[in-house]
PDB file of C-alpha atoms in Angstrom:
ATOM      1  CA  MET O   1      -0.387  75.076 274.685  1.00 47.00           C
ATOM      2  CA  ASN O   2      -2.690  75.314 271.632  1.00 58.00           C
ATOM      3  CA  THR O   3      -2.935  71.833 270.098  1.00 75.00           C
ATOM      4  CA  ARG O   4      -5.696  72.644 267.601  1.00 90.00           C
ATOM      5  CA  PRO O   5      -4.638  72.657 263.941  1.00 95.00           C
ATOM      6  CA  PRO O   6      -4.148  76.069 262.342  1.00 97.00           C
ATOM      7  CA  LEU O   7      -6.850  77.737 260.317  1.00 98.00           C
ATOM      8  CA  LEU O   8      -5.736  78.046 256.699  1.00 98.00           C
ATOM      9  CA  PHE O   9      -6.991  81.019 254.669  1.00 98.00           C
ATOM     10  CA  ALA O  10      -6.314  81.849 251.019  1.00 98.00           C
ATOM     11  CA  LEU O  11      -7.000  85.176 249.333  1.00 98.00           C
ATOM     12  CA  HIS O  12      -8.243  85.505 245.777  1.00 96.00           C
ATOM     13  CA  GLY O  13      -5.749  84.152 243.246  1.00 95.00           C
ATOM     14  CA  THR O  14      -3.968  81.773 245.611  1.00 97.00           C
ATOM     15  CA  GLN O  15      -6.830  79.438 246.559  1.00 98.00           C
ATOM     16  CA  GLU O  16      -5.825  76.586 244.252  1.00 98.00           C
ATOM     17  CA  TYR O  17      -2.240  76.582 245.500  1.00 98.00           C
ATOM     18  CA  ALA O  18      -3.318  76.816 249.151  1.00 98.00           C
ATOM     19  CA  ALA O  19      -5.848  74.012 248.679  1.00 98.00           C
ATOM     20  CA  ARG O  20      -3.047  71.688 247.566  1.00 98.00           C
ATOM     21  CA  VAL O  21      -0.997  72.607 250.634  1.00 98.00           C
ATOM     22  CA  ALA O  22      -4.058  71.994 252.806  1.00 98.00           C
ATOM     23  CA  ARG O  23      -4.589  68.527 251.304  1.00 98.00           C
ATOM     24  CA  HIS O  24      -0.991  67.584 252.099  1.00 98.00           C
ATOM     25  CA  MET O  25      -1.655  68.656 255.689  1.00 97.00           C
ATOM     26  CA  GLY O  26      -4.957  66.792 255.913  1.00 97.00           C
ATOM     27  CA  LEU O  27      -6.856  70.067 256.353  1.00 97.00           C
ATOM     28  CA  GLU O  28      -9.372  72.218 254.483  1.00 98.00           C
ATOM     29  CA  LEU O  29      -9.297  75.927 253.786  1.00 98.00           C
ATOM     30  CA  ALA O  30     -11.305  78.094 256.168  1.00 98.00           C
ATOM     31  CA  GLU O  31     -13.975  80.332 254.667  1.00 98.00           C
ATOM     32  CA  LEU O  32     -13.549  84.076 254.225  1.00 98.00           C
ATOM     33  CA  GLU O  33     -15.352  86.922 252.517  1.00 98.00           C
ATOM     34  CA  GLU O  34     -13.658  89.349 250.148  1.00 97.00           C
ATOM     35  CA  ARG O  35     -15.778  92.356 249.300  1.00 96.00           C
ATOM     36  CA  ALA O  36     -15.077  95.246 246.939  1.00 94.00           C
ATOM     37  CA  PHE O  37     -16.805  98.616 247.253  1.00 95.00           C
ATOM     38  CA  GLU O  38     -17.897 101.027 244.554  1.00 94.00           C
ATOM     39  CA  ASP O  39     -15.125 103.506 245.339  1.00 94.00           C
ATOM     40  CA  GLY O  40     -12.363 100.930 244.873  1.00 91.00           C
ATOM     41  CA  GLU O  41     -11.882 100.153 248.560  1.00 95.00           C
ATOM     42  CA  HIS O  42     -12.232  96.620 249.898  1.00 95.00           C
ATOM     43  CA  LYS O  43     -12.409  94.462 252.983  1.00 96.00           C
ATOM     44  CA  THR O  44     -11.750  90.821 253.816  1.00 98.00           C
ATOM     45  CA  ARG O  45     -13.013  88.984 256.899  1.00 97.00           C
ATOM     46  CA  ALA O  46     -12.861  85.453 258.232  1.00 98.00           C
ATOM     47  CA  LEU O  47     -16.208  83.641 258.351  1.00 98.00           C
ATOM     48  CA  THR O  48     -15.155  81.374 261.215  1.00 96.00           C
ATOM     49  CA  SER O  49     -14.006  82.378 264.685  1.00 98.00           C
ATOM     50  CA  VAL O  50     -10.257  82.898 264.981  1.00 98.00           C
ATOM     51  CA  GLU O  51     -10.263  83.635 268.712  1.00 98.00           C
ATOM     52  CA  SER O  52      -7.113  82.100 270.280  1.00 97.00           C
ATOM     53  CA  ARG O  53      -6.387  80.189 267.053  1.00 97.00           C
ATOM     54  CA  ASN O  54      -3.271  79.987 264.893  1.00 98.00           C
ATOM     55  CA  ALA O  55      -3.980  81.305 261.403  1.00 98.00           C
ATOM     56  CA  VAL O  56      -2.025  80.839 258.179  1.00 98.00           C
ATOM     57  CA  VAL O  57      -2.801  83.188 255.284  1.00 98.00           C
ATOM     58  CA  PHE O  58      -1.714  82.271 251.747  1.00 98.00           C
ATOM     59  CA  HIS O  59      -1.212  84.961 249.127  1.00 98.00           C
ATOM     60  CA  ALA O  60       1.240  85.034 246.212  1.00 98.00           C
ATOM     61  CA  LEU O  61       2.198  88.680 245.734  1.00 98.00           C
ATOM     62  CA  TYR O  62       2.556  89.085 241.968  1.00 97.00           C
ATOM     63  CA  GLY O  63       0.568  91.422 239.759  1.00 96.00           C
ATOM     64  CA  ASP O  64      -1.841  89.987 237.207  1.00 95.00           C
ATOM     65  CA  ASP O  65      -4.669  91.136 234.929  1.00 93.00           C
ATOM     66  CA  GLU O  66      -7.096  91.397 237.850  1.00 93.00           C
ATOM     67  CA  ARG O  67      -5.071  92.933 240.674  1.00 95.00           C
ATOM     68  CA  SER O  68      -1.806  94.782 240.977  1.00 96.00           C
ATOM     69  CA  VAL O  69       1.019  93.831 243.316  1.00 97.00           C
ATOM     70  CA  ASN O  70       0.120  96.761 245.557  1.00 97.00           C
ATOM     71  CA  ASP O  71      -3.562  95.808 245.647  1.00 97.00           C
ATOM     72  CA  LYS O  72      -2.715  92.257 246.668  1.00 98.00           C
ATOM     73  CA  LEU O  73      -0.273  93.457 249.299  1.00 98.00           C
ATOM     74  CA  CYS O  74      -2.843  95.795 250.865  1.00 97.00           C
ATOM     75  CA  ARG O  75      -5.541  93.117 250.908  1.00 98.00           C
ATOM     76  CA  LEU O  76      -3.162  90.701 252.607  1.00 98.00           C
ATOM     77  CA  LEU O  77      -1.988  93.171 255.233  1.00 98.00           C
ATOM     78  CA  PHE O  78      -5.500  94.418 256.063  1.00 98.00           C
ATOM     79  CA  PHE O  79      -6.773  90.842 256.430  1.00 98.00           C
ATOM     80  CA  CYS O  80      -3.908  89.927 258.754  1.00 98.00           C
ATOM     81  CA  GLY O  81      -4.663  92.994 260.851  1.00 98.00           C
ATOM     82  CA  ALA O  82      -8.321  91.985 260.997  1.00 98.00           C
ATOM     83  CA  LEU O  83      -7.372  88.482 262.175  1.00 98.00           C
ATOM     84  CA  LYS O  84      -5.285  89.911 265.010  1.00 98.00           C
ATOM     85  CA  ASP O  85      -8.113  92.313 265.949  1.00 98.00           C
ATOM     86  CA  ALA O  86     -10.461  89.311 266.058  1.00 98.00           C
ATOM     87  CA  GLY O  87      -8.227  87.576 268.593  1.00 98.00           C
ATOM     88  CA  ALA O  88      -6.042  85.301 266.491  1.00 98.00           C
ATOM     89  CA  ARG O  89      -3.202  83.979 268.629  1.00 97.00           C
ATOM     90  CA  HIS O  90      -0.605  83.773 265.861  1.00 98.00           C
ATOM     91  CA  VAL O  91      -0.816  84.892 262.213  1.00 98.00           C
ATOM     92  CA  GLN O  92       1.595  83.508 259.661  1.00 98.00           C
ATOM     93  CA  VAL O  93       1.746  84.631 256.028  1.00 98.00           C
ATOM     94  CA  VAL O  94       2.771  82.178 253.336  1.00 98.00           C
ATOM     95  CA  ALA O  95       3.745  84.152 250.240  1.00 98.00           C
ATOM     96  CA  PRO O  96       4.915  81.674 247.568  1.00 98.00           C
ATOM     97  CA  TYR O  97       6.137  84.721 245.664  1.00 98.00           C
ATOM     98  CA  LEU O  98       7.155  87.795 247.691  1.00 98.00           C
ATOM     99  CA  CYS O  99       6.846  91.165 245.981  1.00 97.00           C
ATOM    100  CA  TYR O 100       9.608  93.793 246.019  1.00 96.00           C
ATOM    101  CA  ALA O 101      12.228  91.221 247.054  1.00 94.00           C
ATOM    102  CA  ARG O 102      14.478  92.449 244.224  1.00 91.00           C
ATOM    103  CA  LYS O 103      14.510  96.043 245.506  1.00 92.00           C
ATOM    104  CA  GLU O 104      16.682  95.194 248.495  1.00 89.00           C
ATOM    105  CA  ARG O 105      19.489  97.727 247.972  1.00 89.00           C
ATOM    106  CA  ARG O 106      20.244 101.140 246.497  1.00 88.00           C
ATOM    107  CA  THR O 107      21.513 101.071 242.930  1.00 85.00           C
ATOM    108  CA  GLN O 108      21.107 104.818 242.263  1.00 88.00           C
ATOM    109  CA  PHE O 109      21.272 108.035 244.286  1.00 92.00           C
ATOM    110  CA  GLN O 110      18.437 108.255 246.849  1.00 94.00           C
ATOM    111  CA  ASP O 111      16.955 104.924 245.763  1.00 94.00           C
ATOM    112  CA  PRO O 112      14.291 103.368 248.010  1.00 94.00           C
ATOM    113  CA  ILE O 113      14.975 100.055 249.741  1.00 95.00           C
ATOM    114  CA  ILE O 114      11.456  98.723 249.311  1.00 95.00           C
ATOM    115  CA  THR O 115      12.098  95.258 250.761  1.00 96.00           C
ATOM    116  CA  ARG O 116      12.706  96.936 254.113  1.00 96.00           C
ATOM    117  CA  TYR O 117       9.560  99.058 253.838  1.00 97.00           C
ATOM    118  CA  VAL O 118       7.452  95.984 253.040  1.00 97.00           C
ATOM    119  CA  ALA O 119       8.902  94.303 256.132  1.00 97.00           C
ATOM    120  CA  ALA O 120       7.858  97.300 258.244  1.00 97.00           C
ATOM    121  CA  LEU O 121       4.299  97.027 256.885  1.00 98.00           C
ATOM    122  CA  PHE O 122       4.108  93.357 257.867  1.00 98.00           C
ATOM    123  CA  GLU O 123       5.248  94.254 261.361  1.00 97.00           C
ATOM    124  CA  ALA O 124       2.777  97.158 261.603  1.00 97.00           C
ATOM    125  CA  CYS O 125      -0.114  94.800 260.779  1.00 98.00           C
ATOM    126  CA  ARG O 126       1.126  92.420 263.514  1.00 98.00           C
ATOM    127  CA  VAL O 127       2.039  89.504 261.267  1.00 98.00           C
ATOM    128  CA  ASP O 128       3.890  87.042 263.489  1.00 98.00           C
ATOM    129  CA  ARG O 129       5.778  85.073 260.846  1.00 98.00           C
ATOM    130  CA  LEU O 130       6.460  85.058 257.102  1.00 98.00           C
ATOM    131  CA  THR O 131       7.215  82.024 254.953  1.00 98.00           C
ATOM    132  CA  THR O 132       8.269  82.439 251.336  1.00 98.00           C
ATOM    133  CA  LEU O 133      10.056  80.552 248.560  1.00 98.00           C
ATOM    134  CA  GLU O 134      13.370  81.382 246.925  1.00 96.00           C
ATOM    135  CA  VAL O 135      13.923  85.085 247.577  1.00 95.00           C
ATOM    136  CA  HIS O 136      16.270  87.054 245.352  1.00 92.00           C
ATOM    137  CA  ASN O 137      18.807  87.874 248.067  1.00 92.00           C
ATOM    138  CA  LEU O 138      18.581  85.797 251.240  1.00 91.00           C
ATOM    139  CA  ALA O 139      20.909  87.986 253.309  1.00 92.00           C
ATOM    140  CA  ALA O 140      18.912  91.119 252.461  1.00 93.00           C
ATOM    141  CA  PHE O 141      15.657  89.293 253.214  1.00 94.00           C
ATOM    142  CA  ASP O 142      16.929  88.170 256.612  1.00 93.00           C
ATOM    143  CA  ASN O 143      18.154  91.666 257.433  1.00 93.00           C
ATOM    144  CA  ALA O 144      14.943  93.406 256.369  1.00 95.00           C
ATOM    145  CA  PHE O 145      12.517  91.472 258.562  1.00 96.00           C
ATOM    146  CA  ARG O 146      12.543  91.614 262.347  1.00 95.00           C
ATOM    147  CA  ILE O 147       9.692  89.103 262.658  1.00 97.00           C
ATOM    148  CA  PRO O 148      10.580  85.391 262.351  1.00 97.00           C
ATOM    149  CA  THR O 149      10.863  84.277 258.733  1.00 97.00           C
ATOM    150  CA  ARG O 150      11.214  80.972 256.928  1.00 97.00           C
ATOM    151  CA  HIS O 151      12.890  80.720 253.533  1.00 97.00           C
ATOM    152  CA  ILE O 152      12.186  77.578 251.484  1.00 97.00           C
ATOM    153  CA  GLU O 153      14.775  76.820 248.807  1.00 97.00           C
ATOM    154  CA  SER O 154      13.890  75.283 245.454  1.00 97.00           C
ATOM    155  CA  ALA O 155      17.143  73.272 245.260  1.00 97.00           C
ATOM    156  CA  GLU O 156      15.647  69.947 246.360  1.00 97.00           C
ATOM    157  CA  LEU O 157      12.617  70.354 244.120  1.00 98.00           C
ATOM    158  CA  PHE O 158      14.773  70.924 241.034  1.00 98.00           C
ATOM    159  CA  ALA O 159      17.308  68.260 242.042  1.00 97.00           C
ATOM    160  CA  GLU O 160      14.546  65.658 242.247  1.00 96.00           C
ATOM    161  CA  HIS O 161      13.374  66.598 238.759  1.00 96.00           C
ATOM    162  CA  PHE O 162      16.754  66.673 237.036  1.00 96.00           C
ATOM    163  CA  ALA O 163      17.998  63.514 238.763  1.00 95.00           C
ATOM    164  CA  ARG O 164      15.498  61.573 236.666  1.00 88.00           C
ATOM    165  CA  LEU O 165      17.072  62.948 233.480  1.00 80.00           C
ATOM    166  CA  ALA O 166      20.684  62.475 234.484  1.00 81.00           C
ATOM    167  CA  GLY O 167      21.450  59.060 232.985  1.00 82.00           C
ATOM    168  CA  ASP O 168      25.206  58.580 232.676  1.00 84.00           C
ATOM    169  CA  ASP O 169      25.892  62.090 231.385  1.00 87.00           C
ATOM    170  CA  GLU O 170      28.119  64.576 233.175  1.00 94.00           C
ATOM    171  CA  LEU O 171      26.138  67.445 234.645  1.00 96.00           C
ATOM    172  CA  VAL O 172      27.084  71.042 235.453  1.00 97.00           C
ATOM    173  CA  ALA O 173      25.125  73.443 237.657  1.00 97.00           C
ATOM    174  CA  VAL O 174      25.440  76.943 236.218  1.00 97.00           C
ATOM    175  CA  SER O 175      24.709  80.262 237.911  1.00 96.00           C
ATOM    176  CA  PRO O 176      23.742  83.036 235.455  1.00 94.00           C
ATOM    177  CA  ASP O 177      25.723  85.520 237.570  1.00 90.00           C
ATOM    178  CA  ALA O 178      28.159  85.504 240.461  1.00 85.00           C
ATOM    179  CA  GLY O 179      25.445  86.731 242.855  1.00 85.00           C
ATOM    180  CA  GLY O 180      23.476  83.518 242.384  1.00 90.00           C
ATOM    181  CA  ALA O 181      26.440  81.227 242.995  1.00 92.00           C
ATOM    182  CA  LYS O 182      25.185  80.098 246.415  1.00 94.00           C
ATOM    183  CA  ARG O 183      21.813  79.144 244.934  1.00 96.00           C
ATOM    184  CA  ALA O 184      23.469  77.130 242.166  1.00 96.00           C
ATOM    185  CA  GLU O 185      25.808  75.508 244.687  1.00 97.00           C
ATOM    186  CA  SER O 186      22.872  74.452 246.856  1.00 97.00           C
ATOM    187  CA  PHE O 187      21.263  72.869 243.791  1.00 98.00           C
ATOM    188  CA  ARG O 188      24.549  71.223 242.775  1.00 97.00           C
ATOM    189  CA  ARG O 189      24.944  69.556 246.169  1.00 98.00           C
ATOM    190  CA  ALA O 190      21.309  68.420 246.246  1.00 98.00           C
ATOM    191  CA  LEU O 191      21.710  66.905 242.774  1.00 97.00           C
ATOM    192  CA  GLU O 192      24.927  65.143 243.773  1.00 97.00           C
ATOM    193  CA  ARG O 193      23.173  63.535 246.731  1.00 96.00           C
ATOM    194  CA  ARG O 194      20.409  62.243 244.498  1.00 96.00           C
ATOM    195  CA  ILE O 195      22.505  60.832 241.652  1.00 96.00           C
ATOM    196  CA  GLY O 196      25.452  59.678 243.780  1.00 95.00           C
ATOM    197  CA  ARG O 197      28.217  61.228 241.699  1.00 95.00           C
ATOM    198  CA  ALA O 198      29.981  64.529 241.172  1.00 95.00           C
ATOM    199  CA  VAL O 199      28.258  67.488 239.489  1.00 97.00           C
ATOM    200  CA  GLY O 200      30.359  70.313 238.082  1.00 96.00           C
ATOM    201  CA  SER O 201      29.839  74.033 238.593  1.00 96.00           C
ATOM    202  CA  ALA O 202      30.112  77.170 236.445  1.00 96.00           C
ATOM    203  CA  TYR O 203      28.937  80.768 236.459  1.00 93.00           C
ATOM    204  CA  MET O 204      28.499  83.705 234.105  1.00 91.00           C
ATOM    205  CA  GLU O 205      29.974  87.150 234.605  1.00 79.00           C
ATOM    206  CA  LYS O 206      27.270  89.822 234.686  1.00 63.00           C
ATOM    207  CA  TYR O 207      27.372  93.574 235.116  1.00 55.00           C
ATOM    208  CA  ARG O 208      24.278  95.773 235.321  1.00 54.00           C
ATOM    209  CA  SER O 209      24.207  99.569 234.931  1.00 50.00           C
ATOM    210  CA  ASN O 210      20.947 101.500 234.413  1.00 52.00           C
ATOM    211  CA  ASP O 211      19.195  98.262 233.390  1.00 53.00           C
ATOM    212  CA  ILE O 212      21.856  97.530 230.756  1.00 50.00           C
ATOM    213  CA  VAL O 213      23.435  94.098 231.281  1.00 51.00           C
ATOM    214  CA  THR O 214      26.920  93.272 230.028  1.00 51.00           C
ATOM    215  CA  GLY O 215      29.420  90.444 230.496  1.00 55.00           C
ATOM    216  CA  THR O 216      29.871  87.350 228.341  1.00 68.00           C
ATOM    217  CA  MET O 217      32.552  85.251 230.053  1.00 85.00           C
ATOM    218  CA  LEU O 218      31.582  81.790 231.272  1.00 93.00           C
ATOM    219  CA  VAL O 219      33.741  80.484 234.127  1.00 92.00           C
ATOM    220  CA  GLY O 220      33.762  76.678 234.306  1.00 94.00           C
ATOM    221  CA  ASP O 221      33.787  73.719 231.923  1.00 94.00           C
ATOM    222  CA  VAL O 222      30.516  72.707 230.221  1.00 96.00           C
ATOM    223  CA  ARG O 223      31.925  71.086 227.065  1.00 96.00           C
ATOM    224  CA  GLU O 224      30.099  67.856 226.143  1.00 96.00           C
ATOM    225  CA  ARG O 225      28.106  68.097 229.378  1.00 96.00           C
ATOM    226  CA  ILE O 226      24.503  68.823 230.313  1.00 96.00           C
ATOM    227  CA  ALA O 227      24.366  72.374 231.658  1.00 97.00           C
ATOM    228  CA  ILE O 228      21.563  73.247 234.074  1.00 98.00           C
ATOM    229  CA  ILE O 229      21.233  77.003 234.664  1.00 98.00           C
ATOM    230  CA  VAL O 230      19.560  77.798 237.993  1.00 97.00           C
ATOM    231  CA  ASP O 231      18.093  81.176 238.952  1.00 96.00           C
ATOM    232  CA  ASP O 232      15.506  82.532 241.378  1.00 96.00           C
ATOM    233  CA  LEU O 233      13.151  83.902 238.712  1.00 96.00           C
ATOM    234  CA  ILE O 234      12.512  84.498 235.036  1.00 96.00           C
ATOM    235  CA  SER O 235      11.407  88.062 234.343  1.00 95.00           C
ATOM    236  CA  THR O 236      12.243  89.160 230.788  1.00 93.00           C
ATOM    237  CA  GLY O 237      14.398  86.053 230.387  1.00 94.00           C
ATOM    238  CA  GLY O 238      17.425  88.024 229.200  1.00 92.00           C
ATOM    239  CA  THR O 239      19.750  86.815 231.946  1.00 91.00           C
ATOM    240  CA  LEU O 240      18.993  83.148 231.294  1.00 94.00           C
ATOM    241  CA  LEU O 241      19.247  83.582 227.533  1.00 94.00           C
ATOM    242  CA  ARG O 242      22.723  85.125 227.864  1.00 93.00           C
ATOM    243  CA  ALA O 243      23.844  82.241 230.061  1.00 95.00           C
ATOM    244  CA  GLY O 244      22.254  79.648 227.782  1.00 96.00           C
ATOM    245  CA  GLU O 245      23.908  81.070 224.678  1.00 95.00           C
ATOM    246  CA  ALA O 246      27.276  81.137 226.449  1.00 95.00           C
ATOM    247  CA  CYS O 247      26.883  77.471 227.412  1.00 96.00           C
ATOM    248  CA  ARG O 248      26.054  76.550 223.803  1.00 96.00           C
ATOM    249  CA  LYS O 249      29.087  78.419 222.503  1.00 96.00           C
ATOM    250  CA  ALA O 250      31.254  76.659 225.098  1.00 96.00           C
ATOM    251  CA  GLY O 251      30.175  73.274 223.748  1.00 97.00           C
ATOM    252  CA  ALA O 252      27.446  72.127 226.148  1.00 97.00           C
ATOM    253  CA  ARG O 253      25.633  69.081 224.771  1.00 95.00           C
ATOM    254  CA  GLN O 254      22.328  70.100 226.344  1.00 96.00           C
ATOM    255  CA  VAL O 255      21.210  73.297 228.084  1.00 97.00           C
ATOM    256  CA  HIS O 256      18.379  73.374 230.599  1.00 97.00           C
ATOM    257  CA  ALA O 257      17.114  76.284 232.706  1.00 97.00           C
ATOM    258  CA  ALA O 258      15.295  76.229 236.056  1.00 98.00           C
ATOM    259  CA  ALA O 259      13.835  79.103 238.063  1.00 97.00           C
ATOM    260  CA  ALA O 260      11.505  79.106 241.038  1.00 97.00           C
ATOM    261  CA  HIS O 261       9.328  81.987 239.831  1.00 98.00           C
ATOM    262  CA  GLY O 262       8.193  82.370 236.236  1.00 97.00           C
ATOM    263  CA  LEU O 263       7.047  85.976 235.731  1.00 97.00           C
ATOM    264  CA  PHE O 264       7.662  86.057 231.944  1.00 97.00           C
ATOM    265  CA  THR O 265       7.240  89.827 231.703  1.00 95.00           C
ATOM    266  CA  GLY O 266       9.169  89.722 228.435  1.00 92.00           C
ATOM    267  CA  GLY O 267       6.607  87.463 226.828  1.00 92.00           C
ATOM    268  CA  PRO O 268       7.234  84.105 225.145  1.00 94.00           C
ATOM    269  CA  GLU O 269      10.668  84.876 223.652  1.00 93.00           C
ATOM    270  CA  ILE O 270      12.612  82.712 226.092  1.00 94.00           C
ATOM    271  CA  LEU O 271      10.343  79.700 225.491  1.00 94.00           C
ATOM    272  CA  GLU O 272      10.582  80.116 221.746  1.00 94.00           C
ATOM    273  CA  SER O 273      14.379  80.191 221.818  1.00 94.00           C
ATOM    274  CA  PRO O 274      16.128  77.035 220.525  1.00 95.00           C
ATOM    275  CA  VAL O 275      18.909  77.610 223.078  1.00 96.00           C
ATOM    276  CA  PHE O 276      17.155  75.558 225.759  1.00 97.00           C
ATOM    277  CA  ASP O 277      16.295  71.883 225.685  1.00 96.00           C
ATOM    278  CA  GLN O 278      13.968  72.403 228.637  1.00 94.00           C
ATOM    279  CA  LEU O 279      12.704  75.201 230.891  1.00 97.00           C
ATOM    280  CA  VAL O 280      11.470  74.369 234.382  1.00 98.00           C
ATOM    281  CA  ILE O 281       9.726  76.571 236.937  1.00 98.00           C
ATOM    282  CA  ALA O 282       7.895  76.052 240.212  1.00 98.00           C
ATOM    283  CA  ASP O 283       4.195  76.830 240.531  1.00 98.00           C
ATOM    284  CA  THR O 284       4.524  79.968 242.686  1.00 98.00           C
ATOM    285  CA  VAL O 285       3.359  82.180 239.797  1.00 97.00           C
ATOM    286  CA  PRO O 286       1.050  80.741 237.116  1.00 96.00           C
ATOM    287  CA  PRO O 287       2.449  81.368 233.593  1.00 96.00           C
ATOM    288  CA  PHE O 288      -0.611  83.449 232.670  1.00 95.00           C
ATOM    289  CA  ARG O 289       1.353  85.784 230.389  1.00 96.00           C
ATOM    290  CA  LEU O 290       2.207  82.958 227.983  1.00 96.00           C
ATOM    291  CA  PRO O 291       0.140  81.172 225.299  1.00 95.00           C
ATOM    292  CA  PRO O 292      -1.222  77.907 226.821  1.00 95.00           C
ATOM    293  CA  GLU O 293      -0.093  75.851 223.838  1.00 96.00           C
ATOM    294  CA  LEU O 294       3.479  77.071 224.219  1.00 95.00           C
ATOM    295  CA  VAL O 295       3.385  76.384 227.964  1.00 95.00           C
ATOM    296  CA  SER O 296       2.246  72.790 227.464  1.00 95.00           C
ATOM    297  CA  ARG O 297       4.907  72.185 224.807  1.00 94.00           C
ATOM    298  CA  ARG O 298       7.939  73.984 226.219  1.00 95.00           C
ATOM    299  CA  LEU O 299       7.511  74.551 229.955  1.00 97.00           C
ATOM    300  CA  THR O 300       7.616  72.123 232.882  1.00 97.00           C
ATOM    301  CA  VAL O 301       5.891  73.364 236.054  1.00 98.00           C
ATOM    302  CA  LEU O 302       6.793  71.609 239.319  1.00 98.00           C
ATOM    303  CA  ASP O 303       4.457  71.426 242.308  1.00 98.00           C
ATOM    304  CA  SER O 304       6.002  73.094 245.372  1.00 98.00           C
ATOM    305  CA  SER O 305       2.985  72.664 247.665  1.00 98.00           C
ATOM    306  CA  ALA O 306       4.344  69.534 249.380  1.00 98.00           C
ATOM    307  CA  MET O 307       7.464  71.437 250.470  1.00 97.00           C
ATOM    308  CA  VAL O 308       5.364  74.200 251.981  1.00 98.00           C
ATOM    309  CA  ALA O 309       3.067  71.712 253.700  1.00 98.00           C
ATOM    310  CA  ALA O 310       6.049  69.874 255.200  1.00 97.00           C
ATOM    311  CA  ALA O 311       7.421  73.144 256.605  1.00 97.00           C
ATOM    312  CA  LEU O 312       4.077  74.047 258.168  1.00 97.00           C
ATOM    313  CA  LYS O 313       3.530  70.562 259.588  1.00 95.00           C
ATOM    314  CA  SER O 314       6.919  70.696 261.270  1.00 94.00           C
ATOM    315  CA  GLU O 315       5.756  73.869 263.026  1.00 92.00           C
ATOM    316  CA  TYR O 316       2.176  72.975 263.910  1.00 89.00           C
ATOM    317  CA  GLY O 317       2.498  69.192 264.184  1.00 72.00           C
TER     318      GLY O 317
END
């Protein structure tokens, strides 16, 4: 049995997040070299021996101004393959944000199911385990990967935050669509445990066809209550805005929104909207697309590194 602690590696762009996880575990990040070549190719290698060691590789797979999603994915996969070639006993990937998780089913004729193809790439590079936070569709994620996976929910993280704001007000957990009802229910139960009283539930109807979203009916009572809309991510922000506006029209006293991943591909519109009293995200994707002043004034970013560290410590001791 290997009782040595795992070696923790972080690729470019995820070092700060991984360093916080490492501190929670009482460890330091292992050194690596990332090298780019003139023709656009690259390589990454560990600078310490990984022979017979457990290795954990951190990389959040979102595109930014420096590297695309595909570039980050290739760098991660090639590095994991190199670790296995160098004799690593077990290689686990921690992807705080997992790319292509929303392309888990066919919505048009001959559509690709890219989540499944990404899973096959992980397996081909001999990754032994994948840990990620708040995937879009948990059932599809579980079905796509044949290697062991760990899915960390954001429910407890958000429940801890909103429990401090609860006071004596009645709260309602709102899903912005029927597909996210299980996520909102998990949050609702976590919040109930923390505040010791009942939390209501509601959801929005939502229909999507060729990227056009329709549906305006809110199911559930939010009148004179604090509505907390919970989703897996904020992309353009349109889904949350529709749900927030519906809650306002239905008489909600306050409207808050929480999402694990803040992509903000639609720019600052959702933060500038007066619909929300507060927007909360986890730190899986830095809000680099937004003006810093607006972020500091309108956005609350919660640290998820302790949750990840706890999951890894339960595995490695």
